XYZ file of C-alpha atoms in Angstrom:
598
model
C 4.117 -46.846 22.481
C 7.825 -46.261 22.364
C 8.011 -44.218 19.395
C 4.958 -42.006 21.000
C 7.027 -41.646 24.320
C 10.218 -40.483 22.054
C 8.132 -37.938 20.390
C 6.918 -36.648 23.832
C 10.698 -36.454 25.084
C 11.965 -34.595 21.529
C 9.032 -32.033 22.278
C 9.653 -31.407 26.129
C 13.723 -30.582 25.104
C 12.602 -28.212 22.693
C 9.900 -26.445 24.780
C 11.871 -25.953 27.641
C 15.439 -24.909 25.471
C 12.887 -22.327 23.735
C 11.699 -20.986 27.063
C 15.216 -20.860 28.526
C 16.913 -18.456 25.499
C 12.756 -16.274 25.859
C 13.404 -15.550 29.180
C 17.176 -14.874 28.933
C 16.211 -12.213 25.910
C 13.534 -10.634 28.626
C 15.559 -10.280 31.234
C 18.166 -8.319 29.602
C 15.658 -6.073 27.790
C 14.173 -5.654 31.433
C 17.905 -5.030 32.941
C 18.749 -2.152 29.747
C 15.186 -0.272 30.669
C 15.793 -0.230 34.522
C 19.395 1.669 33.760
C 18.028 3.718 31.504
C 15.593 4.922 34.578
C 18.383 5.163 37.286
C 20.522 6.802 34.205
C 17.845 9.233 33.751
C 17.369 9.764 37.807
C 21.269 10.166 37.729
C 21.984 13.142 35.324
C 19.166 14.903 37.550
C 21.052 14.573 40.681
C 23.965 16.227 38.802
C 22.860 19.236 37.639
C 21.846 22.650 38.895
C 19.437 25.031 37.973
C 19.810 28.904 38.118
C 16.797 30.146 39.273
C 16.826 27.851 42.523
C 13.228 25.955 41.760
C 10.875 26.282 44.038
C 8.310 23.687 43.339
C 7.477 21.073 45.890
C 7.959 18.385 43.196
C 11.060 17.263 40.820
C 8.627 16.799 37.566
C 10.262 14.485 34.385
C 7.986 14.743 31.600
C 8.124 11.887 28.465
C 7.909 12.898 25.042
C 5.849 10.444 22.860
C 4.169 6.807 23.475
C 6.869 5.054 25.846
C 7.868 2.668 27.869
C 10.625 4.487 29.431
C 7.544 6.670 31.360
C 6.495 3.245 33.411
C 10.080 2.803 34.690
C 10.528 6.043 35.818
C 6.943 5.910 37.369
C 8.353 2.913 39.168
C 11.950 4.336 40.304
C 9.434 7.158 41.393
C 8.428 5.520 43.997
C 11.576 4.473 45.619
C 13.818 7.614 44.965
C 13.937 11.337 45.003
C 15.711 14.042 43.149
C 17.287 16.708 45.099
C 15.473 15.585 47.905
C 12.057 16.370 46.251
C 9.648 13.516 45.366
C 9.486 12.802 41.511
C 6.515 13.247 39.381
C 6.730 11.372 35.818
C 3.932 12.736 32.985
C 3.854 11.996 29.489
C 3.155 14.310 26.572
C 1.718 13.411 22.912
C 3.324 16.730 20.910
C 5.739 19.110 21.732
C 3.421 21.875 22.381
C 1.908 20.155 24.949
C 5.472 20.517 27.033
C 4.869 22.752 30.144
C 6.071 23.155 33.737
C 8.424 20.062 33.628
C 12.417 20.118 35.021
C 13.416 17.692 32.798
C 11.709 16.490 29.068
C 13.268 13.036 27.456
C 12.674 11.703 24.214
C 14.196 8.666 22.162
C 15.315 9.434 18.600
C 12.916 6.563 16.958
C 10.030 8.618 17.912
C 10.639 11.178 15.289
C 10.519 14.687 17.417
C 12.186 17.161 15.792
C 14.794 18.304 18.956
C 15.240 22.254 17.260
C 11.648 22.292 17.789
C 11.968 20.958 21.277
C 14.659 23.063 22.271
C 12.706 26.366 20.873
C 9.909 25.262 22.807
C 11.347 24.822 26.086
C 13.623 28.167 25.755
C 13.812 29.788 28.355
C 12.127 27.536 31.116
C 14.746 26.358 32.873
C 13.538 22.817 31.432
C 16.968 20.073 30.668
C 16.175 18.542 27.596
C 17.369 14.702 27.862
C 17.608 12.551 24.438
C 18.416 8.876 23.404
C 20.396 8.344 20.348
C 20.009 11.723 19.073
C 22.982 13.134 16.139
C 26.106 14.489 17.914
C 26.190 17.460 19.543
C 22.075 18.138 19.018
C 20.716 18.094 22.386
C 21.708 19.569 25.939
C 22.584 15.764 27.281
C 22.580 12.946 24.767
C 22.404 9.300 25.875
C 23.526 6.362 23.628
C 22.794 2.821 24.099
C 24.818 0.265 22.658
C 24.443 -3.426 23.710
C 23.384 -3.355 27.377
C 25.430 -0.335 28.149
C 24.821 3.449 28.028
C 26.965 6.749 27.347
C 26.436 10.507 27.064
C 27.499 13.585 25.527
C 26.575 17.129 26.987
C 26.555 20.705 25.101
C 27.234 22.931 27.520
C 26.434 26.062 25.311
C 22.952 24.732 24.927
C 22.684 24.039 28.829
C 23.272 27.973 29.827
C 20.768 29.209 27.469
C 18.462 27.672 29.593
C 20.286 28.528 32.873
C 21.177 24.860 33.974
C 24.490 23.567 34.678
C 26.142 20.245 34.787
C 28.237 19.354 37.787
C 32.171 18.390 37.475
C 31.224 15.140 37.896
C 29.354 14.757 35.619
C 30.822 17.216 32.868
C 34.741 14.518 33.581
C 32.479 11.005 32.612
C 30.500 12.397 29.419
C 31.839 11.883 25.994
C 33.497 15.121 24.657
C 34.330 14.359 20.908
C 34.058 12.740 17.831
C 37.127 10.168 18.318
C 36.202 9.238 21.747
C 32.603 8.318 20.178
C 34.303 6.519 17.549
C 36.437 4.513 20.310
C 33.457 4.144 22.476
C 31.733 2.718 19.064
C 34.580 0.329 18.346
C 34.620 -1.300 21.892
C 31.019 -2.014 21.869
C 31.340 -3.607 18.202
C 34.185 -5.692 19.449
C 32.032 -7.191 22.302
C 28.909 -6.933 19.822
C 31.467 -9.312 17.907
C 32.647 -11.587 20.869
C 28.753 -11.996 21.775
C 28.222 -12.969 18.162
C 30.844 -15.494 18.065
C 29.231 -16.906 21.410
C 25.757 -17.262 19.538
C 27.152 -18.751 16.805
C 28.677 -21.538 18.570
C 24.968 -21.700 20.800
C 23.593 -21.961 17.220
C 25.796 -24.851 16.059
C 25.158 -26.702 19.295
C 21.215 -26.372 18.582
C 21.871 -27.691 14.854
C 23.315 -30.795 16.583
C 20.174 -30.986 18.467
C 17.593 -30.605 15.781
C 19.566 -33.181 13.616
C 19.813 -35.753 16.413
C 15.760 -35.160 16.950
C 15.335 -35.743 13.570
C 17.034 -38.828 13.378
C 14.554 -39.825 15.980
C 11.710 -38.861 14.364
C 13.119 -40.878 11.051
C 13.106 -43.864 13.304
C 9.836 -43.373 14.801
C 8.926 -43.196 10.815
C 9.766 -46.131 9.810
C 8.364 -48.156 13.292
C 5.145 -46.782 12.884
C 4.948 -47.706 9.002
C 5.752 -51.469 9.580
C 3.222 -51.099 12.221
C 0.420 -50.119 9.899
C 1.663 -53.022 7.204
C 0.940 -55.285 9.834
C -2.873 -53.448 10.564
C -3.890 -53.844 6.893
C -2.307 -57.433 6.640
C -4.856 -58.358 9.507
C -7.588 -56.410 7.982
C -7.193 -58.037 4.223
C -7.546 -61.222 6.231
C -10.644 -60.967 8.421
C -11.977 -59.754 4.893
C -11.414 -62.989 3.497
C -13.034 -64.465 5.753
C -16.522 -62.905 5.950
C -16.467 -63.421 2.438
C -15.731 -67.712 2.764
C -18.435 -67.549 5.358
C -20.843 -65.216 3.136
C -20.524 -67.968 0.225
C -21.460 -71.189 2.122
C -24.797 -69.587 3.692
C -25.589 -68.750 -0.019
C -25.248 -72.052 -1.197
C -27.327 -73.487 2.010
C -29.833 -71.054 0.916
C -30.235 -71.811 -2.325
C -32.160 -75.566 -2.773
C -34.914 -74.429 0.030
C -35.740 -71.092 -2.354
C -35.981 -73.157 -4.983
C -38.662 -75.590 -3.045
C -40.343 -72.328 -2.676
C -40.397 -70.487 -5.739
C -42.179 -74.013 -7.330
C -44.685 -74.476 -5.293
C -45.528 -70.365 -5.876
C -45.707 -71.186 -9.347
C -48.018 -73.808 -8.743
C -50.544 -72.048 -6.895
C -50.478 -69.112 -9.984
C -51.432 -71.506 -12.363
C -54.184 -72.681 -10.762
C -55.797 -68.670 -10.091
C -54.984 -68.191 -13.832
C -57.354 -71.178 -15.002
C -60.031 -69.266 -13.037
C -59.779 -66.016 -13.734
C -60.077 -67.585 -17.579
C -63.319 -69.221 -17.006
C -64.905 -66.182 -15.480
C -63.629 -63.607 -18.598
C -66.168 -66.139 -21.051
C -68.673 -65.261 -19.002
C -68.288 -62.192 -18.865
C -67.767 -61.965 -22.501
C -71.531 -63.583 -23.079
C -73.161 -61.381 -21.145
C -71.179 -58.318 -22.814
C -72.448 -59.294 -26.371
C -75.950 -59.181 -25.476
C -75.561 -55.603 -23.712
C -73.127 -54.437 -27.220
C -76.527 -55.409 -29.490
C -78.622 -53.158 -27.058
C -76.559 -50.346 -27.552
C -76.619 -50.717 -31.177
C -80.205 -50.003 -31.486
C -80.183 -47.120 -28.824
C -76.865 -45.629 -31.214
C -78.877 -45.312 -34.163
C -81.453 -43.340 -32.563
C -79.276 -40.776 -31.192
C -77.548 -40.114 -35.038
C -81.040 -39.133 -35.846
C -81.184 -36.771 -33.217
C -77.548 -35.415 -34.119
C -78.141 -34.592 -37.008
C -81.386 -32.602 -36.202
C -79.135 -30.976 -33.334
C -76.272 -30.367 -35.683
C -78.651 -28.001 -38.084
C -79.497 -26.238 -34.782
C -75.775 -25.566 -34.068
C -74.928 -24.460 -37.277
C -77.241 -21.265 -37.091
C -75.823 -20.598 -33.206
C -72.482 -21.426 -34.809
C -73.376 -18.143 -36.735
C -74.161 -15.842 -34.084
C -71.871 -16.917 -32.175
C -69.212 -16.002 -34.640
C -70.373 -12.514 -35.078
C -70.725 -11.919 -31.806
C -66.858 -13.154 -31.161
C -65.435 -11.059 -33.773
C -67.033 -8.067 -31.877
C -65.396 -8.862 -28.640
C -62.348 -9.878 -30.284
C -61.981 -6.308 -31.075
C -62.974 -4.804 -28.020
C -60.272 -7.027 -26.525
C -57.396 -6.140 -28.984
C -58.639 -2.266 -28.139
C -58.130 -3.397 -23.951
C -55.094 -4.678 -24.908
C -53.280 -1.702 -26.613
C -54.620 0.680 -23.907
C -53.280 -1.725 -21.333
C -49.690 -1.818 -23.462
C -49.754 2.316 -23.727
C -50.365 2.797 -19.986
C -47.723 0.031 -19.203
C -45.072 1.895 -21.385
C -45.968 4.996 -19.992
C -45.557 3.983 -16.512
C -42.485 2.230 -17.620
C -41.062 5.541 -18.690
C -42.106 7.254 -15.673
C -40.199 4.525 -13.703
C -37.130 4.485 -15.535
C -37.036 7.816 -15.541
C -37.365 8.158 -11.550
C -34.858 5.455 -11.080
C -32.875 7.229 -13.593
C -32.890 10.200 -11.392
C -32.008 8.792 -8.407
C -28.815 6.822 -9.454
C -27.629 10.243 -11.120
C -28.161 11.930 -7.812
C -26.664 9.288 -5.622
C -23.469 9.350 -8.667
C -23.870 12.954 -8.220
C -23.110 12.323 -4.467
C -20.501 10.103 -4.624
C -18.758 12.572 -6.992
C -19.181 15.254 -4.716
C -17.579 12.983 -1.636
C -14.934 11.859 -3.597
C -13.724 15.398 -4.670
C -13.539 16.363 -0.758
C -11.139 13.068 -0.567
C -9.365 13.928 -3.702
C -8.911 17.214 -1.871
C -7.851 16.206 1.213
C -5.516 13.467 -0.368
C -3.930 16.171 -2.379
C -3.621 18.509 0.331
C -2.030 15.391 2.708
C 0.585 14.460 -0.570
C 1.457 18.402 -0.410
C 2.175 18.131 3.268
C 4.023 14.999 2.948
C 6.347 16.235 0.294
C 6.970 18.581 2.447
C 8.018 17.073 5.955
C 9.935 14.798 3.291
C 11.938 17.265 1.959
C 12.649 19.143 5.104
C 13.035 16.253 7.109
C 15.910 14.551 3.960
C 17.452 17.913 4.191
C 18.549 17.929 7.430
C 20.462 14.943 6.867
C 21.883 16.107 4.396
C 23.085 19.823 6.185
C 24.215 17.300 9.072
C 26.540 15.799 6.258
C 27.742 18.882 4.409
C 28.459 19.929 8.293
C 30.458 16.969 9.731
C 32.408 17.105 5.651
C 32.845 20.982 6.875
C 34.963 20.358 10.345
C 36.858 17.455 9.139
C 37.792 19.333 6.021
C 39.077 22.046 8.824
C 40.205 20.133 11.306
C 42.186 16.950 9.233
C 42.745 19.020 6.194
C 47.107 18.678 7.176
C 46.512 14.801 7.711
C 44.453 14.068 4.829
C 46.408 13.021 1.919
C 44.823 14.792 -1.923
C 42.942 11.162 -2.486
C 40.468 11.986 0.801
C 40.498 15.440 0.287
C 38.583 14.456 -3.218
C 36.410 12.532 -1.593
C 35.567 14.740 0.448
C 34.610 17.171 -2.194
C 32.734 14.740 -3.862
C 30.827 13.436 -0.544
C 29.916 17.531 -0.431
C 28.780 17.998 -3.927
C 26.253 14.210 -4.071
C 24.855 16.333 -0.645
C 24.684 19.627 -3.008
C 23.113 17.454 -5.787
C 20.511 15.582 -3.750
C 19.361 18.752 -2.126
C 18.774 20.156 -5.216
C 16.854 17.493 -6.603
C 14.746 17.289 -3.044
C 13.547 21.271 -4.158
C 13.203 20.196 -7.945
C 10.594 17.170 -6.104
C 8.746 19.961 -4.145
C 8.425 21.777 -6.922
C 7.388 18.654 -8.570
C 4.535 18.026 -6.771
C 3.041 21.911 -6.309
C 2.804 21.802 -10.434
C -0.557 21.408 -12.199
C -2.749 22.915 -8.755
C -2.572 26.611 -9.640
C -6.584 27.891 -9.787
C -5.283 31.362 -10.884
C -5.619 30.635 -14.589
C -6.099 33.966 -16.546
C -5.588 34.775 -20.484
C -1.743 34.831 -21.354
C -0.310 36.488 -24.225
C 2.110 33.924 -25.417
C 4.041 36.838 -27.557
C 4.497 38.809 -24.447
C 5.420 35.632 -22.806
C 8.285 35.135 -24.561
C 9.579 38.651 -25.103
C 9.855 38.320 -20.779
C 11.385 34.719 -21.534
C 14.257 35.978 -24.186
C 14.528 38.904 -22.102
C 15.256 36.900 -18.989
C 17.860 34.144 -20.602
C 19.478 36.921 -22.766
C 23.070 36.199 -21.343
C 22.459 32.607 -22.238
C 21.391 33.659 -26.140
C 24.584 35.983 -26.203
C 27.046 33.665 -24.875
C 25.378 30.779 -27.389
C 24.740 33.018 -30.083
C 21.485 31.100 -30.256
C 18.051 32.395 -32.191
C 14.761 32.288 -31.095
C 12.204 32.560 -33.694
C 8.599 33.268 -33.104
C 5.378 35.845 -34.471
C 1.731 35.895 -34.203
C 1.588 33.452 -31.320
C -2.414 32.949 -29.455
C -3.554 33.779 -26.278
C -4.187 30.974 -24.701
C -5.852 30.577 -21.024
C -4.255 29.170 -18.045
C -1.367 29.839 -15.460
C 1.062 32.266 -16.598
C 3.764 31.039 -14.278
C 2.896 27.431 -15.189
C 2.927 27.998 -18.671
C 6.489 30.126 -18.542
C 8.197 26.924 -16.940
C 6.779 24.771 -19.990
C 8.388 27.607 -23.092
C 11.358 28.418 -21.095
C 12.369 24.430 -20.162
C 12.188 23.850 -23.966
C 14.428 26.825 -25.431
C 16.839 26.057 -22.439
C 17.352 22.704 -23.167
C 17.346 23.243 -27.127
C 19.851 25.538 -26.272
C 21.893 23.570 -23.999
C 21.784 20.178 -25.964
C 23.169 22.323 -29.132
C 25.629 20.499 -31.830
C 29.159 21.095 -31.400
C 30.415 24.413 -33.434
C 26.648 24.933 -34.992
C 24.930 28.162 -32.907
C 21.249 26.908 -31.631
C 17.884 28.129 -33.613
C 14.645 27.706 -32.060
C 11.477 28.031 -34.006
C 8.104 28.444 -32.122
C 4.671 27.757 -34.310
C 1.256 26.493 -33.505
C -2.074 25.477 -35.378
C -5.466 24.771 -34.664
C -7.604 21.476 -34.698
C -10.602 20.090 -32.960
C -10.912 16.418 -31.521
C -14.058 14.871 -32.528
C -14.545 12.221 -29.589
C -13.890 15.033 -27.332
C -15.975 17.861 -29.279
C -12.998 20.438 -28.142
C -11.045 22.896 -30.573
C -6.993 22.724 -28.865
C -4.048 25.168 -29.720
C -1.233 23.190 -30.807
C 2.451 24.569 -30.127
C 5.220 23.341 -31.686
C 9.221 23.842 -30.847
C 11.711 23.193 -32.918
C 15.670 23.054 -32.631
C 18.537 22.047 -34.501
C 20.197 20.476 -31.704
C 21.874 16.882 -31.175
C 18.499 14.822 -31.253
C 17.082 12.029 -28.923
C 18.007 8.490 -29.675
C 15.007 6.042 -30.576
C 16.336 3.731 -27.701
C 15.346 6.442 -25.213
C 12.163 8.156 -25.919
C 10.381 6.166 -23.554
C 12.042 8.090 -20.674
C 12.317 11.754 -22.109
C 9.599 12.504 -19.671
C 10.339 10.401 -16.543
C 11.590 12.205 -13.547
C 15.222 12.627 -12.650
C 16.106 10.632 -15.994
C 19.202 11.497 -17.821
C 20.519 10.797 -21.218
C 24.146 12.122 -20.664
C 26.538 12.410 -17.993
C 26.728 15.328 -15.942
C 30.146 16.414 -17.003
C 28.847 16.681 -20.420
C 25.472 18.543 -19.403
C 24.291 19.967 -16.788
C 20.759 19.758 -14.622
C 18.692 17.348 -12.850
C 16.719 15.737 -15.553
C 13.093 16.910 -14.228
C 12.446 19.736 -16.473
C 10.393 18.122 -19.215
C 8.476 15.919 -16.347
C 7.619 19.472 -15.190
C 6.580 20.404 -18.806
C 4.346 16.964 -19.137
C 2.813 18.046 -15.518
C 1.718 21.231 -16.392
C 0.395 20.634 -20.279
C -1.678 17.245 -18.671
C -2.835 19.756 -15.641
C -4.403 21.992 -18.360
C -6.351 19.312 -20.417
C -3.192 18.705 -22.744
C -0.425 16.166 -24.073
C 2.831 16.766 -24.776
C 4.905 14.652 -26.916
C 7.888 14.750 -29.525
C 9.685 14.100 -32.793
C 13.360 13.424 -33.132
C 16.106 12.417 -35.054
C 20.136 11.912 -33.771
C 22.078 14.926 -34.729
C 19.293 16.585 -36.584
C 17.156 18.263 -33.915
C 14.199 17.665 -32.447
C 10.532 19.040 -32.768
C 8.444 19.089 -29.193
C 4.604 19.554 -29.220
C 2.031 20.149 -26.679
C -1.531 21.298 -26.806
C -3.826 23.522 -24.697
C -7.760 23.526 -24.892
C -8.814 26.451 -26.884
């Protein structure tokens, strides 16, 4: 009972210690979304609009699924702005935005605010956000910890005719350092609160070891409690069995009495049942000599019967070899009609799973479609949406390369440079990745003249060649169907790289051949290209990367590029029923092949 009522107490501490820190957490959350309201309501008040609005309502409209829109539907109700009552709305995309004063968003719902600001142009609409980049919006409002700022661009407020009051305009945040400051206060009470949870933490690690000291306690009680159970148990067991043992033994000289006298009375029925078997024997004897007599009569007359039987014997022979025949003939005609109606069946269920494959295949290249055509789009918004990141960085690296280039010292003047050239780099493998994933769905295949395809290629790089002195050899090439774009990106990524991976002091040769073959499993006839260079080579340790994306085998001082032309070269060859693959040896060139169905 005591170690039960401990248990109880342990759980009640911990119940109502976890419902003390839930609420705490609530309440603040419920505090931070009230002042973003009245924040909101605020930054109304102090601003002015050009065309004097005549509307009967103050209208704030909510971009995206948020719970800001219920607290402003609430302050609604209590307040007005510029003496007009408010009307909240909400809106799922920014085209939907119409006839609203004001338009927030927060950053984490992923609205594009050039798109917002285009959209509202010119209707006299203030676009509020929440933790937007610098400088983006007309008013920008930052939370951090329970507190909020704001910024304000006052160019983008008179495009749309609105002005902020001086008021307003004297409290907003107008620069990079002050953000900076405002940032390092709130981490330095962000730190001071940490330091307070910490020591709330260490004070609840007390607590859960003291608890569980308890509960060791209660352990143990409850463990010499059940040795003592199963003591008692073992020796009521004993017991029954004593008492189980004596009634046995009382038991056993009266079933003996018993069991005698049973015998007895067998005995006697035995001697009688004897005495009526001779009896019965006699009388059997006599009837055994009767039958005798009556037996040897009937083998006379089954013998005469058996001559009969003999000559039906015969007929009925004949007469079963006929239908014997008849019902082999049944048979086979039964077997013939079976297979053909197994044939028919088959066949019909045959027919039916290829149409319902049929119709699956058909479904499933509508998906395929649609899940290409939704990978397109996504590597799209991708790209776009990493590239403004990236012009946001090659921006800010911009201004404090103007503005801090006399305070900067050489070392962060480098890094700056190299900060601005990773941003060049990545951008430029973000377009090599959209280009990536367009490859391989070109439907414009026609029949290319791969002679006249590389007379436009040579033609094209001829600055390269000169300044190389390189060769390219090739005569008598097919004409091969397919993409001619596609299939220019595949000849000229191999002659540029055999020409930029050349051997120190030796000018590059490239030799371009092809033969014929036909795969048997496939029953197809292929062209077979091959290019060869004299170049450096390719390692055995790294073939199994040549075509991986963005892989490189040197260093970018030493060569240039992103490393994704040959995974655009395996792309297009696999895209046109083709493999690609090479042969290489260090500082001896290589040989690259690929095939194209004839």
């Amino acid at each position: 009972m005591k170690s039960n009522f401990l248990i109880k107490c342990v759980f009640i501490v911990f119940y109502i210690t976890s419902v003390q820190v839930y609420s705490q957490n609530t309440s603040i959350e419920q505090v931070k979304r009230v002042k973003r309201a009245i924040f909101i309501f605020n930054i109304a008040e102090q601003t002015s609009y050009g065309d004097t609005n005549i509307s009967s309502e103050f209208i704030i409209g909510v971009l995206g699924k948020d719970r800001t829109i219920i607290d402003l539907k609430s302050l609604a109700e209590k307040r007005q702005i510029k003496n007009k009552p408010v009307k909240v709305v909400g809106f799922s995309s920014v085209k939907d935005i119409e006839n609203v004063d004001i338009i927030y968003t927060n950053y984490n719902k992923n609205f594009d605010v050039d798109y917002i600001l285009n959209k509202i142009s010119g209707n006299n609409t203030l676009l509020i956000t929440e933790n937007y980049p610098y400088n983006s919006s007309m008013i920008n409002i930052v939370n951090v910890g329970n507190d909020f700022q704001y910024e304000i661009n006052e160019n983008l407020m008179q495009r749309n005719n609105i002005s902020a009051f001086f008021n307003l305009r004297k409290n907003a945040i107008s620069s990079i350092e002050k953000w900076k400051q405002f940032f390092q206060n709130s981490e330095n009470t962000l730190a001071k609160t940490k330091d307070q949870l910490s020591k709330a933490e260490d004070s609840v690690k007390l607590k859960d070891e003291e608890i569980q000291s308890q509960k060791q306690i209660i352990s143990i009680n409850e463990n010499k409690l059940k040795a003592k159970d199963q003591s008692l148990v073992n020796q009521k067991t004993e017991i029954k069995e004593l008492i189980s043992i004596s009634e046995f033994q009382k038991k056993k000289y009266s079933d003996k009495l018993i069991i005698e006298k049973e015998l007895e009375h067998r005995i006697l029925k035995q001697i009688d049942s004897l005495n009526k078997q001779k009896e019965q024997i006699v009388l059997s004897n006599s009837e055994i000599e009767i039958q005798q007599t009556t037996l040897a009569k009937q083998k006379e007359d089954i013998l005469n019967e058996e001559v009969k039987a003999r000559a039906i014997s015969e007929k009925l022979n004949t007469q079963r070899t006929v239908n014997y025949l008849l019902l082999i003939l049944i048979l086979f005609a039964l077997i013939f009609g079976w297979v053909l109606f197994k044939n028919y069946y088959s066949t019909k269920r045959l027919n039916n799973v290829l149409k319902q494959k049929n119709d699956t295949i058909y479904n499933q290249s509508f998906t395929l479609a649609s899940k290409n055509k939704e990978l397109e789009e996504f590597a799209y918004i991708t790209s776009h949406d990493l590239k403004e990141p990236l012009a946001t960085i090659s921006g800010l690296i911009d201004l404090l390369k103007d503005d801090y280039k006399d305070k900067l010292d050489e070392d962060a003047m480098t890094s700056m440079d190299f900060i601005d050239k990773s941003s060049e780099r990545m951008r430029t493998q973000i377009d090599d990745l959209l280009e990536y994933s367009k490859l391989g769905k070109s439907k414009d295949k026609t029949n290319v003249d791969c002679n006249d395809l590389l007379n436009e290629i040579t033609s094209d790089i001829a600055n390269a060649i000169t300044r190389f002195n390189a060769k390219i050899i090739y005569q008598d090439l097919p004409t091969v169907s397919g993409s001619k774009v596609e299939l220019r990106g595949v000849f000229q990524n191999l002659i540029n790289n055999a020409i930029k991976f050349k051997k120190v002091g030796v000018s590059p040769q490239v030799t371009i051949n092809y033969t014929t073959f036909i795969l048997e499993e496939q029953n197809k006839a292929f062209w077979q290209f091959e290019v060869t260079d004299n170049g450096i080579g390719i390692a055995e340790k790294h073939k199994h990367k040549i075509f991986s994306i963005f892989q490189r085998l040197h260093s970018r001082e030493e060569y240039e590029g992103t490393g994704i032309g040959l995974s655009f070269c395996k792309k297009i060859v696999e895209s046109l029923g083709g493999e690609i693959w090479f042969e290489s040896e260090l500082n001896k060139g290589t040989t690259f092949f690929f095939t194209i169905p004839k």
